[in-house]
CSV table of C-alpha atoms and ligand atoms in Angstrom, one decimal:
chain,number,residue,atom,x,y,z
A,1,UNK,CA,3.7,-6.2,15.0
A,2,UNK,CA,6.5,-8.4,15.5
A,3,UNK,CA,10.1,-6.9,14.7
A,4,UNK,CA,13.4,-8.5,13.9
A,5,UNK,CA,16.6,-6.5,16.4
A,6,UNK,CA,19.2,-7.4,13.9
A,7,UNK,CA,21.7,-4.9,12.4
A,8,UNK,CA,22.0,-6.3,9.1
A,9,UNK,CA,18.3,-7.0,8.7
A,10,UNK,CA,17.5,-3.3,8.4
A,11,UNK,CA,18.1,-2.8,4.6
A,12,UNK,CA,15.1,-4.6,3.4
A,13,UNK,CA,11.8,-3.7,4.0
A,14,UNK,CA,12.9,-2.2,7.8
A,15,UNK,CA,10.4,-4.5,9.1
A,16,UNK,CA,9.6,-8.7,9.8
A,17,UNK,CA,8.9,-8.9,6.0
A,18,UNK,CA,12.4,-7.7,4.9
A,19,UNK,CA,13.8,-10.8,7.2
A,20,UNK,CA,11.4,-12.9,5.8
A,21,UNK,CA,12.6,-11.9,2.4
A,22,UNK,CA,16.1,-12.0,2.9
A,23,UNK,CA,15.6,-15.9,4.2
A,24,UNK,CA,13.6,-17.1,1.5
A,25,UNK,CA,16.4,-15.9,-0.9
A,26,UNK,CA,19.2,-17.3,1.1
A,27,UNK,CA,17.4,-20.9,1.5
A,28,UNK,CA,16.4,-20.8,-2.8
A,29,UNK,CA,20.1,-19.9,-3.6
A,30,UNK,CA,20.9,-22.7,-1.2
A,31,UNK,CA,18.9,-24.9,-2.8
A,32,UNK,CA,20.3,-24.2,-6.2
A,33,UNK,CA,23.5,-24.6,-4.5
A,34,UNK,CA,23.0,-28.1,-4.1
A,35,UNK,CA,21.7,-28.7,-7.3
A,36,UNK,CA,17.7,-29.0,-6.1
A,37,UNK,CA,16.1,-26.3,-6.9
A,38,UNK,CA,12.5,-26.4,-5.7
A,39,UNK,CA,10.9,-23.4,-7.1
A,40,UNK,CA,8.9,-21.5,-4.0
A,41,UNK,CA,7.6,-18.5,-6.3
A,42,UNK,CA,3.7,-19.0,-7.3
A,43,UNK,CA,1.9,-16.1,-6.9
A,44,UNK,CA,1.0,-13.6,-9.8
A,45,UNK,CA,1.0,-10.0,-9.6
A,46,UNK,CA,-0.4,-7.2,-12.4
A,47,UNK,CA,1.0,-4.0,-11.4
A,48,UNK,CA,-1.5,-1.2,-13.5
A,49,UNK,CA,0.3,1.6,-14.2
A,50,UNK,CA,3.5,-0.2,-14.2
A,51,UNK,CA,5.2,2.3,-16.3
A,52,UNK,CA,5.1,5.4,-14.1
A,53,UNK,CA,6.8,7.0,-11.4
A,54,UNK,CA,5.7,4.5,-8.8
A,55,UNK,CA,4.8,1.4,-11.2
A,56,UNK,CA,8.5,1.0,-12.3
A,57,UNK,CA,10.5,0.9,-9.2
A,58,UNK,CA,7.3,-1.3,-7.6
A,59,UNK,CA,7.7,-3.4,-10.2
A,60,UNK,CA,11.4,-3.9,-9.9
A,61,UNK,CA,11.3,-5.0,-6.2
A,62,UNK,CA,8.3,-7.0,-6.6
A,63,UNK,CA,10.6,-8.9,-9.3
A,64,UNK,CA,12.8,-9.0,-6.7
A,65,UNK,CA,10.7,-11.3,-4.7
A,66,UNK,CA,11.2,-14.9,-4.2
A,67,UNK,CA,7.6,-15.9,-3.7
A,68,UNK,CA,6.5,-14.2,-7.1
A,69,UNK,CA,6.0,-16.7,-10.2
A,70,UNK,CA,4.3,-14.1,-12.5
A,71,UNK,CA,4.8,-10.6,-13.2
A,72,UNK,CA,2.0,-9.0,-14.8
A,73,UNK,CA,3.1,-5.5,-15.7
A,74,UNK,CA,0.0,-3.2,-18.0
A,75,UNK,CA,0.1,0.4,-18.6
A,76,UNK,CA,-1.9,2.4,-21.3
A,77,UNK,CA,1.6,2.8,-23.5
A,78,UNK,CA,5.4,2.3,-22.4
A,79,UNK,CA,5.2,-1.0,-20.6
A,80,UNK,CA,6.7,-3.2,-23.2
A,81,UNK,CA,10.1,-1.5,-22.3
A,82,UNK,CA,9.7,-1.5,-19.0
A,83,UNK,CA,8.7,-5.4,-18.9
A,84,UNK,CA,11.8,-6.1,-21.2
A,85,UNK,CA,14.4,-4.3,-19.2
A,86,UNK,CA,12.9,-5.8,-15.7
A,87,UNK,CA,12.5,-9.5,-17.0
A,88,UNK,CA,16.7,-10.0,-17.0
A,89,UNK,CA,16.8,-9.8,-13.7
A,90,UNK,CA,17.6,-13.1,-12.2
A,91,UNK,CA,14.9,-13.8,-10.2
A,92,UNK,CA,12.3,-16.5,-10.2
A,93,UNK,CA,9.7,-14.6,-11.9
A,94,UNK,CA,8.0,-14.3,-15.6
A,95,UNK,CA,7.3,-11.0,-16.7
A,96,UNK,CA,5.2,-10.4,-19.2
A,97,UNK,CA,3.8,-6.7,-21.1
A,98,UNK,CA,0.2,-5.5,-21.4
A,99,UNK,CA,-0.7,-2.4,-23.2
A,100,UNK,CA,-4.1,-1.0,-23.1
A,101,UNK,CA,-7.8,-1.8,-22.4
A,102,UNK,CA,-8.2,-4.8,-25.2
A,103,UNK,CA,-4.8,-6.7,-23.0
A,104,UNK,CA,-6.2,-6.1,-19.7
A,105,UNK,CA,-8.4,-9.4,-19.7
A,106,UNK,CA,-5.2,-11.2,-20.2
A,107,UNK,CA,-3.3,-9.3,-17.4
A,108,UNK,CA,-5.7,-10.0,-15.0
A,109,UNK,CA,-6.3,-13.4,-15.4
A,110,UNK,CA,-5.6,-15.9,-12.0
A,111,UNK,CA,-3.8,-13.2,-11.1
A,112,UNK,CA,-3.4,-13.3,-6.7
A,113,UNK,CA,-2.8,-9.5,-6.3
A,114,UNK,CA,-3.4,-6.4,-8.2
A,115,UNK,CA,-1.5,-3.4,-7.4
A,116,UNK,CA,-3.2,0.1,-8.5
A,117,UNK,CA,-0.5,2.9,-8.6
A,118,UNK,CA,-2.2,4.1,-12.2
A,119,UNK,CA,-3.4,8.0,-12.6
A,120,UNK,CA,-1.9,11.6,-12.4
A,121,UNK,CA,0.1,12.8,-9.9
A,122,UNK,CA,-0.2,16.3,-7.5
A,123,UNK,CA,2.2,19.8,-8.9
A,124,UNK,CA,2.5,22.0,-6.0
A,125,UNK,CA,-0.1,23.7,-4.7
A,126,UNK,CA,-2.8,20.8,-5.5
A,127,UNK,CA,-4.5,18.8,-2.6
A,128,UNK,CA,-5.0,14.8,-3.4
A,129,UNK,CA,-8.6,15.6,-3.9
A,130,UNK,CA,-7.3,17.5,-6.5
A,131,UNK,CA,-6.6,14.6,-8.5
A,132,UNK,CA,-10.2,13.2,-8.1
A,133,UNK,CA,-11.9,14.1,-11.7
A,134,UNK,CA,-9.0,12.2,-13.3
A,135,UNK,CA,-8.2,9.5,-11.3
A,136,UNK,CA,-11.5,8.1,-10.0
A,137,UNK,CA,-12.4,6.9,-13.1
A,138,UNK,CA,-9.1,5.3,-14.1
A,139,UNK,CA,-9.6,3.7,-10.9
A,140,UNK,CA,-13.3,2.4,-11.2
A,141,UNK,CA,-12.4,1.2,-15.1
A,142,UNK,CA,-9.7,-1.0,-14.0
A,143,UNK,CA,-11.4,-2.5,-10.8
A,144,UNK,CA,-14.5,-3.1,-12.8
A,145,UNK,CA,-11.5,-5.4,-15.3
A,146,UNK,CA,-10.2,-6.5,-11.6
A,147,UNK,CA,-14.0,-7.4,-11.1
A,148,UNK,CA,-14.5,-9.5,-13.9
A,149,UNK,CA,-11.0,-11.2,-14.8
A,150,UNK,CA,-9.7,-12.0,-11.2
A,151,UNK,CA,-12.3,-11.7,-8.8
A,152,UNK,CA,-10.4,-13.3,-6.2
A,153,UNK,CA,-7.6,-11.2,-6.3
A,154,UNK,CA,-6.3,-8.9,-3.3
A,155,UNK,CA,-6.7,-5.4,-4.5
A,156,UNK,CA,-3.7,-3.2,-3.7
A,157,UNK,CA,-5.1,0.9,-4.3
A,158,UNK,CA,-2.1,3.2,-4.7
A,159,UNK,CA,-3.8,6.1,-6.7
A,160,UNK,CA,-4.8,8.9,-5.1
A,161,UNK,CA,-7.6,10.1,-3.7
A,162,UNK,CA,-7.1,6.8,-1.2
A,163,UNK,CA,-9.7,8.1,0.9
A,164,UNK,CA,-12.0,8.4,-2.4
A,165,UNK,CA,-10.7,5.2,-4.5
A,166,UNK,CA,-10.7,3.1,-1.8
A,167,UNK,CA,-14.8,3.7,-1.6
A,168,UNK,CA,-15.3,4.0,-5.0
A,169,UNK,CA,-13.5,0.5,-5.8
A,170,UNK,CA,-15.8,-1.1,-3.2
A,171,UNK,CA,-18.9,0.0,-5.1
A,172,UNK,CA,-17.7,-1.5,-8.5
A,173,UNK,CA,-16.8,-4.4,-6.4
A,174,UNK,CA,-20.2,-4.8,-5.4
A,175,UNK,CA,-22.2,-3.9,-8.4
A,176,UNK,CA,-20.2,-6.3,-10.0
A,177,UNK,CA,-21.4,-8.8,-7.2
A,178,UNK,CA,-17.8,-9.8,-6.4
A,179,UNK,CA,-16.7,-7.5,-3.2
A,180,UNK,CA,-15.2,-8.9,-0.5
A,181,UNK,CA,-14.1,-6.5,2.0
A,182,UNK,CA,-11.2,-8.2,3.4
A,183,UNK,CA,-9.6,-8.3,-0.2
A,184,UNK,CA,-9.8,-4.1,-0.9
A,185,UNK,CA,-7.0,-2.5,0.5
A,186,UNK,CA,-6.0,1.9,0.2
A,187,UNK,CA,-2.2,1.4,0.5
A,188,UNK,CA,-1.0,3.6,3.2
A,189,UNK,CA,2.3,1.7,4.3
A,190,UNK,CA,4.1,5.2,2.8
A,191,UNK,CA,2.8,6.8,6.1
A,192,UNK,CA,4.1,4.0,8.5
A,193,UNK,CA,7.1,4.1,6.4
A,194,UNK,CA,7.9,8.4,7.0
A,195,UNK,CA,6.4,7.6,10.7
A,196,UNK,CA,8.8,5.6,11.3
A,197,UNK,CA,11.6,7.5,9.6
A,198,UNK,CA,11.2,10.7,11.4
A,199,UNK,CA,10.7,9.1,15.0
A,200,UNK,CA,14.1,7.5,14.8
A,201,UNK,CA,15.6,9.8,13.3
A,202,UNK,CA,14.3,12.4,16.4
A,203,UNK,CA,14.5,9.8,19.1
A,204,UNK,CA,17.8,9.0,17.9
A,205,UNK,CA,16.5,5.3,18.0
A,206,UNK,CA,17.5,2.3,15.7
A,207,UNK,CA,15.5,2.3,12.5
A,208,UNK,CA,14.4,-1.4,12.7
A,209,UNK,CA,13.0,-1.4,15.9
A,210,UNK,CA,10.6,1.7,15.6
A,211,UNK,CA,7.1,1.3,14.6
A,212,UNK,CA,4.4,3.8,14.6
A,213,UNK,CA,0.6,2.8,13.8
A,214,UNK,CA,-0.8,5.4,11.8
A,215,UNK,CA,-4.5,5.6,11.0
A,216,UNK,CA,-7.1,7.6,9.8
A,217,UNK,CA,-7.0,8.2,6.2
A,218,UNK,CA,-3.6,9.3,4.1
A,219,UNK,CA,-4.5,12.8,3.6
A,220,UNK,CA,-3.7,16.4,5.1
A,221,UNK,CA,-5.0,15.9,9.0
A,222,UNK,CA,-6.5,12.5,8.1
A,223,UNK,CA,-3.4,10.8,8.5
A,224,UNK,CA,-2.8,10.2,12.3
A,225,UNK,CA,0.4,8.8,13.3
A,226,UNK,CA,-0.3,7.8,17.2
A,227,UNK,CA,2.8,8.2,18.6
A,228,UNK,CA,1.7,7.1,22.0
A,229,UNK,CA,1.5,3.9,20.5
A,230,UNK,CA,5.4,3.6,19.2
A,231,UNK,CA,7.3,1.0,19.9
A,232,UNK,CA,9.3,1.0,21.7
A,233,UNK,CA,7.6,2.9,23.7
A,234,UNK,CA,9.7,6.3,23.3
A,235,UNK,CA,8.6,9.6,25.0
A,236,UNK,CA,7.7,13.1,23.4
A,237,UNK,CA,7.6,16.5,24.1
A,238,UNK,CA,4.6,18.2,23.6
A,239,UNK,CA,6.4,20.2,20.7
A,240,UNK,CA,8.1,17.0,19.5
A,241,UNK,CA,4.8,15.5,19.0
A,242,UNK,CA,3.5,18.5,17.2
A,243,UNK,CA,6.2,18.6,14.9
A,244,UNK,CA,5.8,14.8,14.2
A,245,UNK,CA,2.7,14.8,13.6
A,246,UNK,CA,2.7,17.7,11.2
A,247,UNK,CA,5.3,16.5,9.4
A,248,UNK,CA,3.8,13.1,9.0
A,249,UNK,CA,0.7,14.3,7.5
A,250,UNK,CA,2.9,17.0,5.4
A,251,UNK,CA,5.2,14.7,3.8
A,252,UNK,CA,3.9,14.2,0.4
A,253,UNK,CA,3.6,18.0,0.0
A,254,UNK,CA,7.5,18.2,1.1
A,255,UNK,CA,8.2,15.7,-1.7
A,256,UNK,CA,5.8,17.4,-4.0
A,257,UNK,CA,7.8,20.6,-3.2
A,258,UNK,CA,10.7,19.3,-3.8
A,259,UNK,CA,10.1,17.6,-6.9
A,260,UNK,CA,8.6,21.5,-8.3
A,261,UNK,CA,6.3,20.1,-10.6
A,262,UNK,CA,7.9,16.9,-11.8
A,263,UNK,CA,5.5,14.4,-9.3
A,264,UNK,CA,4.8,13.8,-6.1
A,265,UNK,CA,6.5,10.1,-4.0
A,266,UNK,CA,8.0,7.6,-6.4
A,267,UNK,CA,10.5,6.0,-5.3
A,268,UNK,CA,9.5,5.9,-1.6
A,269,UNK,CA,6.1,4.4,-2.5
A,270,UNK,CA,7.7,2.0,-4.2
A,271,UNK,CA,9.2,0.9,-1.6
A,272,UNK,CA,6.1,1.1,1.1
A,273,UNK,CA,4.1,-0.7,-1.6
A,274,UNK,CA,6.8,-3.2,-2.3
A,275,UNK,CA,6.4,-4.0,1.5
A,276,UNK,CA,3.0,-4.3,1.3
A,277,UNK,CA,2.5,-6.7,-1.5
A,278,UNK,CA,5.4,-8.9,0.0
A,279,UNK,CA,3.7,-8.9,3.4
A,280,UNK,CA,0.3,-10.0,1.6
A,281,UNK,CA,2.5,-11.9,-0.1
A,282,UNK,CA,3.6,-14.1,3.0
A,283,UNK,CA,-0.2,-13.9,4.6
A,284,UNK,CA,-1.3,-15.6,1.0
A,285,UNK,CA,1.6,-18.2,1.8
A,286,UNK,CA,0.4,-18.8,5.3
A,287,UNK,CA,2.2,-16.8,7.6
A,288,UNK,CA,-0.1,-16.5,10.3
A,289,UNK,CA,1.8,-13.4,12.0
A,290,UNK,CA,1.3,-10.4,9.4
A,291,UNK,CA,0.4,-7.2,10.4
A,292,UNK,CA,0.3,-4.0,8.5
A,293,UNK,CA,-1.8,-0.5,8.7
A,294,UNK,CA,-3.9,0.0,5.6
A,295,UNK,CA,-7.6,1.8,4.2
A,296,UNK,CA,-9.9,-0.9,4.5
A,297,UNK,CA,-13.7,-1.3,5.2
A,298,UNK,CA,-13.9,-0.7,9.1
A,299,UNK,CA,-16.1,-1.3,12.4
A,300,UNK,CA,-13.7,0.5,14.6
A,301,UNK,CA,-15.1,4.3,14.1
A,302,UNK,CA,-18.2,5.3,13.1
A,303,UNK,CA,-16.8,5.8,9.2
A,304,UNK,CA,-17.2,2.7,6.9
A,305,UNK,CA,-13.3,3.1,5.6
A,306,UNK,CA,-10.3,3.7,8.0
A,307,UNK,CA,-6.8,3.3,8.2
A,308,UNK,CA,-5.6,0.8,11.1
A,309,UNK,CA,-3.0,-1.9,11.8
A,310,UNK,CA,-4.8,-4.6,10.3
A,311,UNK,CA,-3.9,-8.8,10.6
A,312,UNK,CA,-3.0,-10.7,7.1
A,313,UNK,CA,-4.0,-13.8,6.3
A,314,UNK,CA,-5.1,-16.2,3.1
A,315,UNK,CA,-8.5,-14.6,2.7
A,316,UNK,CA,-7.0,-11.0,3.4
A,317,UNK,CA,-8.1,-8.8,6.5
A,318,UNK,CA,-8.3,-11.6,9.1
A,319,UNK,CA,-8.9,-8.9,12.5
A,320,UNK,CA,-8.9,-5.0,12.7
A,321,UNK,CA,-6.8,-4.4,15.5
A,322,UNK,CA,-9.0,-2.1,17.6
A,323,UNK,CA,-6.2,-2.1,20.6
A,324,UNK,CA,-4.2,1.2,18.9
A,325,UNK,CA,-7.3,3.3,18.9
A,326,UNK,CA,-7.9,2.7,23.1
A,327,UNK,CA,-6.1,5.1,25.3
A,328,UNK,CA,-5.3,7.4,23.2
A,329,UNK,CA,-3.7,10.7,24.8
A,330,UNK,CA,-6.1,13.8,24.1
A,331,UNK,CA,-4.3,15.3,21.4
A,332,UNK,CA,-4.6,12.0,19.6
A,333,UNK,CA,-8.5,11.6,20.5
A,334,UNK,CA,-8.6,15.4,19.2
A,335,UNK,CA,-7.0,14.8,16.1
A,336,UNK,CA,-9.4,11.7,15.7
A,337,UNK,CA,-12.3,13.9,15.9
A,338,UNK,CA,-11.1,16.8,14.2
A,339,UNK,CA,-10.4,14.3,11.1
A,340,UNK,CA,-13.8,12.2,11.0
A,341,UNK,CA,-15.3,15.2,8.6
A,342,UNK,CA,-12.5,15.5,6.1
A,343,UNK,CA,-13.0,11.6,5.6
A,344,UNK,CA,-16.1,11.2,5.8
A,345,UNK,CA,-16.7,14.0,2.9
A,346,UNK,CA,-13.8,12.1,1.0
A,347,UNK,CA,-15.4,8.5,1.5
A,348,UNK,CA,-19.0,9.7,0.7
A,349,UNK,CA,-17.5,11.6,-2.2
A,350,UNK,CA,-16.3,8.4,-3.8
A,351,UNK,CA,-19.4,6.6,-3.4
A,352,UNK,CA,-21.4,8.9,-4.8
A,353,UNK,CA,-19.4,9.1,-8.1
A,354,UNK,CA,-19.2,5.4,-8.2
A,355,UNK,CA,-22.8,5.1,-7.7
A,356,UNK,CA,-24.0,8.0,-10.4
A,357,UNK,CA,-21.6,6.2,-13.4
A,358,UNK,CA,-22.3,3.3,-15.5
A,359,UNK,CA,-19.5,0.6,-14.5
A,360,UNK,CA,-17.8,0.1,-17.8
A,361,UNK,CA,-17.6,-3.1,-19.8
B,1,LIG,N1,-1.0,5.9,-1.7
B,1,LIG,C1,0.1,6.7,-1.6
B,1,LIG,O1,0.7,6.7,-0.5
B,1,LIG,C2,0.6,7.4,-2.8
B,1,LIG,C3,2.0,7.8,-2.8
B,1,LIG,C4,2.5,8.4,-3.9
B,1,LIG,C5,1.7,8.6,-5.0
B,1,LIG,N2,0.4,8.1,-5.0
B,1,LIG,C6,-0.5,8.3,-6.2
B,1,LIG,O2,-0.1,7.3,-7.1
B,1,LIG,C7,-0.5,7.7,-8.5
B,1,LIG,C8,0.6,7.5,-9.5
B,1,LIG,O3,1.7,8.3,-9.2
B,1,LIG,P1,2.9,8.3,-10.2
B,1,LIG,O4,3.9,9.2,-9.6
B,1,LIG,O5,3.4,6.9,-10.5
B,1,LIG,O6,2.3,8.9,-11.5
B,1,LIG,P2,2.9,8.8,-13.0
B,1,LIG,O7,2.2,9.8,-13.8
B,1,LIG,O8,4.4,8.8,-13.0
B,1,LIG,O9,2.4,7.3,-13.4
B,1,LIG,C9,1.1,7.0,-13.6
B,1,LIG,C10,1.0,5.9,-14.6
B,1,LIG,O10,-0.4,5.5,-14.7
B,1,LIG,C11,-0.6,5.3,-16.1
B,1,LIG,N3,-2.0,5.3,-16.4
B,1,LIG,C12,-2.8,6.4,-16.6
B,1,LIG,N4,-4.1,6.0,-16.9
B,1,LIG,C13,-4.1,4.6,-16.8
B,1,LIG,C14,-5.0,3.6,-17.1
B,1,LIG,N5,-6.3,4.0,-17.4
B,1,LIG,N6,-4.7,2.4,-17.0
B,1,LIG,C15,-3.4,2.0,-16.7
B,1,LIG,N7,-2.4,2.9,-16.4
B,1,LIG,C16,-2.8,4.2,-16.5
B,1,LIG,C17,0.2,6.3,-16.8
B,1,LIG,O11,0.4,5.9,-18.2
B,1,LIG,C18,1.5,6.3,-16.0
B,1,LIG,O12,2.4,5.4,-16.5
B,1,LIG,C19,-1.0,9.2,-8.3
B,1,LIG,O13,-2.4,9.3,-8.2
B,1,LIG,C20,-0.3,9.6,-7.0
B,1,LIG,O14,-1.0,10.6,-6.3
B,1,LIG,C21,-0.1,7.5,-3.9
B,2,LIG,O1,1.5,13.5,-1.7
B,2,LIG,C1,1.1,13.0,-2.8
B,2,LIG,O2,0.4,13.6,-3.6
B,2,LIG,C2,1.5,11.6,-3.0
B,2,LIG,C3,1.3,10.6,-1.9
B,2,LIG,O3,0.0,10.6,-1.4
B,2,LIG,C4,2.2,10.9,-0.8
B,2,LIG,O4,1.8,10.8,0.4
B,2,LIG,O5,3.4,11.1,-1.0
């Protein structure tokens, strides 16, 4: 993965796509500058579930972006406010409001990406697979819209279970007779993001230049941060990579904690997501050098979904990267093993339920 070692790059993004941001607004304000404005935005974007936690900050850096024409923001109530308050921003894009089932044709039409960030939220004391009876059919109802109304879009799953939406999105995909694997993505850039946090923070090493593949799944021991693999390369204790790693995998349930009942990651997810879409974003626009970890349909292990850096391009997943899963040290391979179960269970889980319902209308 390609990084940018520049200071003042650092407060976007932390990573190649917040300098490619940043210069794509610099040359378009130049532009108007001198009085020729060539519009670069033309890509859509539906956000559903725009009007929660995550869907509202997402929304407002995704308006934010230079290379976003539409802004497509749908919620089952509270979106029109949302859309009116977002759309005076300044920025190249038209947003426009879409409440419930009967506007989600609309929404979804031509749109390029669809970001999923819809369904409940963990309280303390609840595990993601908590959330499953709730969330897994919110998710299969708006993939089978995303299945009829933009067929061709990137699909962008935020709501958790990943490690169970991500499956069960793939099977309305395909009863529908529209899924392409390289288009369904479990967004798991919030785990990169804390990986990378923590490690500079304890390494004591510039923010912009650390980053730490994590793969696996993005729950409990399923999400595996291989810290052997940082770069630049940076040395751990034993203990230090114990405490990494547990932290890592324990961060949502330290901002569940925190937040004592009120939700689980907004504002940070917003933020990984917002990375996300813009790097898909620049892969849709050609950028040939796009990397980012994600849930996608995998050859790498011997599970059919897994978390790993993964290269961008027009048509989505152009390569897995299989180099970050050989040499790992033994308490990586360990953790490897000892999470193949817990995802497994999770991934079958999802395709059962999706197989066992009727896809709705
Ligand atoms: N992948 C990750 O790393 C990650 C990180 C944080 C949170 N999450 C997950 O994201 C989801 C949303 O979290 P939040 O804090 O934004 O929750 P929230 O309750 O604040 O917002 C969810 C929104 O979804 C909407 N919604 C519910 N059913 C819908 C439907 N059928 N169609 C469209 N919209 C619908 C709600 O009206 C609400 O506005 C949760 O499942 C959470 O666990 C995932
Ligand atoms: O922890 C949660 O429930 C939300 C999210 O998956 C996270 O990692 O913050």
């Amino acid at each position: 993965m390609s990084s940018v070692r520049c200071e003042s790059e650092s407060s976007f993004f932390g990573n190649k796509t917040g300098a490619a941001l940043r210069a794509s607004f610099a040359s378009k304000a130049q532009k108007e500058n001198n009085h020729n404005s060539q519009p670069q935005a033309s890509y859509k974007v539906a956000v559903l579930g725009a009007a929660g936690g995550i869907g509202q900050p997402l929304s407002l850096l995704i308006k934010m972006s230079p290379l976003v024409s539409n802004l497509h923001l749908y919620d089952i109530a509270n979106v029109k406010g949302v859309a009116a308050d977002i759309s005076h921003c300044n920025t190249p894009s038209q947003v426009r409001d879409f409440t419930g089932a009967s506007e989600l044709p609309n929404c979804l039409k031509d749109v390029n990406v669809v970001v999923i960030p819809a369904g409940v939220p963990r309280k303390p004391g609840m595990t993601r697979d908590d959330l499953f009876n709730i969330n897994a059919g919110i998710v299969r109802d708006l993939v089978s819209a995303v299945a009829d109304y933009c067929p061709d879009a990137f699909v962008q799953i935020i709501s958790n279970p990943v490690n169970s939406t991500v499956p069960i999105a793939a099977e309305v995909l395909k009863q529908k007779g529209v899924y392409d694997p390289k288009k369904l993505f479990g967004v798991t850039t919030l785990d990169v993001v804390r990986a990378n946090t923590f490690v500079a923070q304890r390494k004591n090493l510039k923010l912009i230049d650390v980053d730490v593949p994590v793969v696996g799944g993005h729950a409990g021991i399923t999400i595996l941060p291989l810290l052997s693999k940082t770069r630049p390369s940076a040395s751990f204790t034993d203990e230090e990579i114990d405490e990494l790693t547990v932290r890592i995998q324990n961060a949502g349930t330290e901002v569940v904690e925190a937040k004592a009942g009120t939700g689980s990651a907004t504002l940070s997810m917003a933020y990984a997501a917002a990375r996300f879409v813009e790097s898909s974003l620049r892969a849709l626009d050609g950028d040939g050098d796009v990397y980012e970890c994600s849930f996608v349909e995998s050859n790498l292990t011997d599970l059919p979904f897994f978390a790993s850096r993964v290269k961008l391009g027009r048509t989505g997943v152009e390569a897995l990267i299989p180099s970050d899963l050989q040499g790992l040290t033994d308490y990586e391979q360990k953790a490897l093993e000892a999470l193949k179960p817990e995802l497994k269970a999770s991934i079958e889980k999802g395709i059962a339920f999706a197989q066992k319902q009727t896809v709705a209308a």
